[in-house]
PDB file of C-alpha atoms in Angstrom:
ATOM      1  CA  MET P1389     209.107 279.957  -0.109  1.00 60.00           C
ATOM      2  CA  ARG P1390     208.877 279.295   3.610  1.00 64.00           C
ATOM      3  CA  TRP P1391     205.649 279.804   5.537  1.00 57.00           C
ATOM      4  CA  ASN P1392     207.184 282.523   7.715  1.00 64.00           C
ATOM      5  CA  GLU P1393     208.202 284.496   4.595  1.00 75.00           C
ATOM      6  CA  LEU P1394     204.633 285.014   3.367  1.00 79.00           C
ATOM      7  CA  SER P1395     204.337 288.385   5.085  1.00 79.00           C
ATOM      8  CA  ASP P1396     207.217 289.669   2.931  1.00 77.00           C
ATOM      9  CA  GLU P1397     205.492 288.856  -0.360  1.00 82.00           C
ATOM     10  CA  THR P1398     204.025 291.518  -2.640  1.00 78.00           C
ATOM     11  CA  CYS P1399     200.691 289.722  -2.610  1.00 87.00           C
ATOM     12  CA  SER P1400     197.696 290.557  -0.431  1.00 89.00           C
ATOM     13  CA  LEU P1401     196.650 286.902  -0.197  1.00 91.00           C
ATOM     14  CA  ALA P1402     200.114 285.821   0.968  1.00 89.00           C
ATOM     15  CA  ARG P1403     200.199 288.580   3.576  1.00 91.00           C
ATOM     16  CA  THR P1404     196.715 287.629   4.768  1.00 93.00           C
ATOM     17  CA  LEU P1405     197.671 283.958   5.024  1.00 92.00           C
ATOM     18  CA  ALA P1406     200.650 284.956   7.148  1.00 91.00           C
ATOM     19  CA  VAL P1407     198.129 286.214   9.722  1.00 93.00           C
ATOM     20  CA  ILE P1408     195.115 283.880   9.422  1.00 94.00           C
ATOM     21  CA  GLY P1409     196.243 280.990   7.208  1.00 93.00           C
ATOM     22  CA  ASP P1410     196.633 278.437   9.962  1.00 92.00           C
ATOM     23  CA  ARG P1411     193.741 275.997  10.463  1.00 93.00           C
ATOM     24  CA  TRP P1412     193.573 276.576  14.226  1.00 97.00           C
ATOM     25  CA  THR P1413     193.560 280.328  13.674  1.00 97.00           C
ATOM     26  CA  LEU P1414     190.526 280.017  11.410  1.00 97.00           C
ATOM     27  CA  MET P1415     188.766 277.886  14.009  1.00 98.00           C
ATOM     28  CA  VAL P1416     189.559 280.454  16.731  1.00 98.00           C
ATOM     29  CA  LEU P1417     188.079 283.130  14.481  1.00 98.00           C
ATOM     30  CA  ARG P1418     184.978 281.023  13.898  1.00 97.00           C
ATOM     31  CA  GLU P1419     184.446 280.837  17.645  1.00 98.00           C
ATOM     32  CA  ALA P1420     185.106 284.569  18.055  1.00 98.00           C
ATOM     33  CA  PHE P1421     182.355 285.281  15.514  1.00 98.00           C
ATOM     34  CA  LEU P1422     180.105 282.982  17.553  1.00 97.00           C
ATOM     35  CA  LYS P1423     180.768 285.330  20.500  1.00 97.00           C
ATOM     36  CA  VAL P1424     183.224 283.113  22.371  1.00 98.00           C
ATOM     37  CA  ARG P1425     185.576 285.433  24.237  1.00 98.00           C
ATOM     38  CA  ARG P1426     187.281 283.626  27.110  1.00 97.00           C
ATOM     39  CA  PHE P1427     190.329 281.400  26.872  1.00 97.00           C
ATOM     40  CA  ASP P1428     188.760 278.428  28.651  1.00 96.00           C
ATOM     41  CA  ASP P1429     185.684 278.622  26.416  1.00 98.00           C
ATOM     42  CA  PHE P1430     187.829 278.638  23.255  1.00 98.00           C
ATOM     43  CA  GLN P1431     189.817 275.722  24.642  1.00 97.00           C
ATOM     44  CA  SER P1432     186.840 273.584  25.610  1.00 97.00           C
ATOM     45  CA  ARG P1433     184.845 274.258  22.428  1.00 97.00           C
ATOM     46  CA  LEU P1434     187.788 273.571  20.119  1.00 98.00           C
ATOM     47  CA  GLY P1435     189.600 270.845  22.055  1.00 97.00           C
ATOM     48  CA  ILE P1436     192.826 272.652  21.193  1.00 96.00           C
ATOM     49  CA  ALA P1437     196.003 272.346  23.271  1.00 97.00           C
ATOM     50  CA  ARG P1438     196.395 275.290  25.642  1.00 97.00           C
ATOM     51  CA  ARG P1439     199.859 276.123  24.273  1.00 98.00           C
ATOM     52  CA  VAL P1440     198.581 276.205  20.680  1.00 97.00           C
ATOM     53  CA  LEU P1441     195.591 278.334  21.655  1.00 98.00           C
ATOM     54  CA  THR P1442     197.847 280.767  23.545  1.00 97.00           C
ATOM     55  CA  GLU P1443     200.052 281.114  20.456  1.00 97.00           C
ATOM     56  CA  ARG P1444     197.104 281.668  18.090  1.00 97.00           C
ATOM     57  CA  LEU P1445     195.400 284.206  20.344  1.00 98.00           C
ATOM     58  CA  SER P1446     198.663 286.089  20.871  1.00 97.00           C
ATOM     59  CA  HIS P1447     199.289 286.142  17.110  1.00 96.00           C
ATOM     60  CA  LEU P1448     195.804 287.533  16.420  1.00 98.00           C
ATOM     61  CA  VAL P1449     196.251 290.180  19.140  1.00 98.00           C
ATOM     62  CA  GLU P1450     199.701 291.094  17.775  1.00 97.00           C
ATOM     63  CA  HIS P1451     198.192 291.647  14.321  1.00 97.00           C
ATOM     64  CA  GLY P1452     195.236 293.659  15.613  1.00 98.00           C
ATOM     65  CA  VAL P1453     192.571 291.090  14.697  1.00 98.00           C
ATOM     66  CA  LEU P1454     191.613 290.510  18.340  1.00 98.00           C
ATOM     67  CA  GLU P1455     192.120 292.661  21.402  1.00 98.00           C
ATOM     68  CA  LYS P1456     192.512 291.603  25.003  1.00 97.00           C
ATOM     69  CA  GLN P1457     190.223 293.175  27.569  1.00 96.00           C
ATOM     70  CA  ALA P1458     190.397 292.492  31.268  1.00 96.00           C
ATOM     71  CA  TYR P1459     187.144 291.182  32.705  1.00 93.00           C
ATOM     72  CA  GLN P1460     188.493 290.281  36.161  1.00 93.00           C
ATOM     73  CA  THR P1461     191.287 291.766  38.261  1.00 94.00           C
ATOM     74  CA  ARG P1462     191.855 289.155  41.003  1.00 93.00           C
ATOM     75  CA  PRO P1463     193.213 287.078  39.486  1.00 93.00           C
ATOM     76  CA  LEU P1464     193.724 289.065  36.289  1.00 93.00           C
ATOM     77  CA  ARG P1465     191.787 287.455  33.456  1.00 94.00           C
ATOM     78  CA  HIS P1466     191.236 288.632  29.910  1.00 96.00           C
ATOM     79  CA  GLU P1467     188.751 288.008  27.173  1.00 97.00           C
ATOM     80  CA  TYR P1468     189.416 288.307  23.476  1.00 98.00           C
ATOM     81  CA  ARG P1469     187.214 290.510  21.310  1.00 98.00           C
ATOM     82  CA  LEU P1470     187.219 291.057  17.585  1.00 98.00           C
ATOM     83  CA  THR P1471     188.526 294.453  16.510  1.00 98.00           C
ATOM     84  CA  ALA P1472     187.174 296.317  13.477  1.00 98.00           C
ATOM     85  CA  LYS P1473     190.002 294.672  11.509  1.00 98.00           C
ATOM     86  CA  GLY P1474     188.863 291.283  12.800  1.00 98.00           C
ATOM     87  CA  ARG P1475     185.199 291.950  12.017  1.00 98.00           C
ATOM     88  CA  ASP P1476     186.250 292.777   8.452  1.00 98.00           C
ATOM     89  CA  LEU P1477     187.125 289.086   8.085  1.00 98.00           C
ATOM     90  CA  TYR P1478     183.474 288.045   8.457  1.00 97.00           C
ATOM     91  CA  PRO P1479     182.619 288.014   4.728  1.00 95.00           C
ATOM     92  CA  ALA P1480     185.683 285.905   3.948  1.00 96.00           C
ATOM     93  CA  LEU P1481     184.989 283.381   6.715  1.00 96.00           C
ATOM     94  CA  LEU P1482     181.306 283.210   5.864  1.00 96.00           C
ATOM     95  CA  SER P1483     182.170 282.589   2.216  1.00 96.00           C
ATOM     96  CA  LEU P1484     184.406 279.699   3.287  1.00 96.00           C
ATOM     97  CA  VAL P1485     181.618 278.292   5.452  1.00 96.00           C
ATOM     98  CA  HIS P1486     179.119 278.480   2.606  1.00 96.00           C
ATOM     99  CA  TRP P1487     181.642 276.909   0.210  1.00 96.00           C
ATOM    100  CA  GLY P1488     181.990 274.057   2.711  1.00 96.00           C
ATOM    101  CA  ASP P1489     178.198 273.793   2.984  1.00 96.00           C
ATOM    102  CA  ARG P1490     177.967 273.474  -0.786  1.00 94.00           C
ATOM    103  CA  HIS P1491     180.764 270.952  -1.262  1.00 96.00           C
ATOM    104  CA  TYR P1492     181.151 269.088   2.039  1.00 96.00           C
ATOM    105  CA  ALA P1493     177.829 269.095   3.888  1.00 94.00           C
ATOM    106  CA  GLY P1494     176.551 265.648   4.729  1.00 91.00           C
ATOM    107  CA  ALA P1495     173.427 264.073   3.315  1.00 93.00           C
ATOM    108  CA  ASP P1496     171.326 265.894   5.922  1.00 95.00           C
ATOM    109  CA  GLY P1497     172.595 269.299   4.785  1.00 95.00           C
ATOM    110  CA  PRO P1498     174.776 271.921   6.438  1.00 95.00           C
ATOM    111  CA  PRO P1499     175.283 271.813  10.215  1.00 94.00           C
ATOM    112  CA  ALA P1500     174.189 275.458  10.605  1.00 94.00           C
ATOM    113  CA  VAL P1501     172.222 277.960   8.564  1.00 95.00           C
ATOM    114  CA  HIS P1502     172.647 281.707   8.535  1.00 96.00           C
ATOM    115  CA  THR P1503     169.645 283.997   8.787  1.00 97.00           C
ATOM    116  CA  HIS P1504     169.726 287.696   7.940  1.00 96.00           C
ATOM    117  CA  ILE P1505     168.178 289.452  10.935  1.00 97.00           C
ATOM    118  CA  SER P1506     166.761 292.373   8.913  1.00 97.00           C
ATOM    119  CA  CYS P1507     164.678 290.283   6.498  1.00 97.00           C
ATOM    120  CA  GLY P1508     164.479 286.963   8.355  1.00 97.00           C
ATOM    121  CA  HIS P1509     165.628 284.885   5.376  1.00 97.00           C
ATOM    122  CA  GLU P1510     168.316 282.225   5.228  1.00 96.00           C
ATOM    123  CA  PHE P1511     171.039 283.346   2.849  1.00 94.00           C
ATOM    124  CA  HIS P1512     174.196 282.276   1.063  1.00 92.00           C
ATOM    125  CA  SER P1513     177.266 284.381   0.404  1.00 92.00           C
ATOM    126  CA  VAL P1514     177.332 286.195  -2.919  1.00 93.00           C
ATOM    127  CA  LEU P1515     180.229 288.332  -4.059  1.00 94.00           C
ATOM    128  CA  SER P1516     178.962 291.388  -5.869  1.00 95.00           C
ATOM    129  CA  CYS P1517     180.574 294.325  -7.632  1.00 96.00           C
ATOM    130  CA  SER P1518     180.783 297.380  -5.386  1.00 96.00           C
ATOM    131  CA  GLU P1519     180.057 299.627  -8.383  1.00 97.00           C
ATOM    132  CA  CYS P1520     177.190 297.991 -10.302  1.00 97.00           C
ATOM    133  CA  GLY P1521     175.909 295.406  -7.813  1.00 95.00           C
ATOM    134  CA  GLU P1522     176.089 292.446 -10.213  1.00 95.00           C
ATOM    135  CA  PRO P1523     177.308 289.107  -8.865  1.00 94.00           C
ATOM    136  CA  VAL P1524     181.022 288.558  -9.542  1.00 95.00           C
ATOM    137  CA  GLU P1525     182.427 285.211 -10.666  1.00 94.00           C
ATOM    138  CA  ALA P1526     186.046 284.324 -11.439  1.00 94.00           C
ATOM    139  CA  ARG P1527     185.505 284.311 -15.209  1.00 95.00           C
ATOM    140  CA  ALA P1528     184.088 287.847 -15.098  1.00 94.00           C
ATOM    141  CA  VAL P1529     187.170 289.485 -13.556  1.00 95.00           C
ATOM    142  CA  THR P1530     190.467 290.678 -14.986  1.00 96.00           C
ATOM    143  CA  VAL P1531     193.495 291.548 -12.881  1.00 94.00           C
ATOM    144  CA  ARG P1532     196.096 294.236 -13.520  1.00 94.00           C
ATOM    145  CA  PRO P1533     199.023 295.473 -11.443  1.00 91.00           C
ATOM    146  CA  GLY P1534     198.010 297.899  -8.712  1.00 92.00           C
ATOM    147  CA  PRO P1535     199.938 300.791  -7.194  1.00 91.00           C
ATOM    148  CA  GLY P1536     201.577 298.490  -4.626  1.00 87.00           C
ATOM    149  CA  ALA P1537     202.960 296.065  -7.227  1.00 86.00           C
ATOM    150  CA  GLY P1538     206.329 297.718  -6.932  1.00 72.00           C
TER     151      GLY P1538
END
């Protein structure tokens, strides 16, 4: 299967990867969640080529993950803001960050810690069942065809 054919697969992961599966795209999203909004700020923080950044931002806008909003008219300049669809990616990205903290942090620990504003505690991602609230691990899940399996 070719990379550009992922969006045609009957698999939610494949379709998701078709939108956000590129490493630069994930880094752009990281910066967006850190409240970076302007092209030059993305470019300087990531050290990414302007052409590549333009392509990734355009792709995310095309798929409704980011939206462009004008912040200046002369000359016309835009910033990029997460949409509701984009904000829905936060748990997935945070889980990847915490996985990296667990398996790839240096001897000094992770480079950043996340604090829950409501309670003031540092936390780690935990996947839990939406129905009973118990933590969910791979061995505790079964999979069956859904209505979109065709």
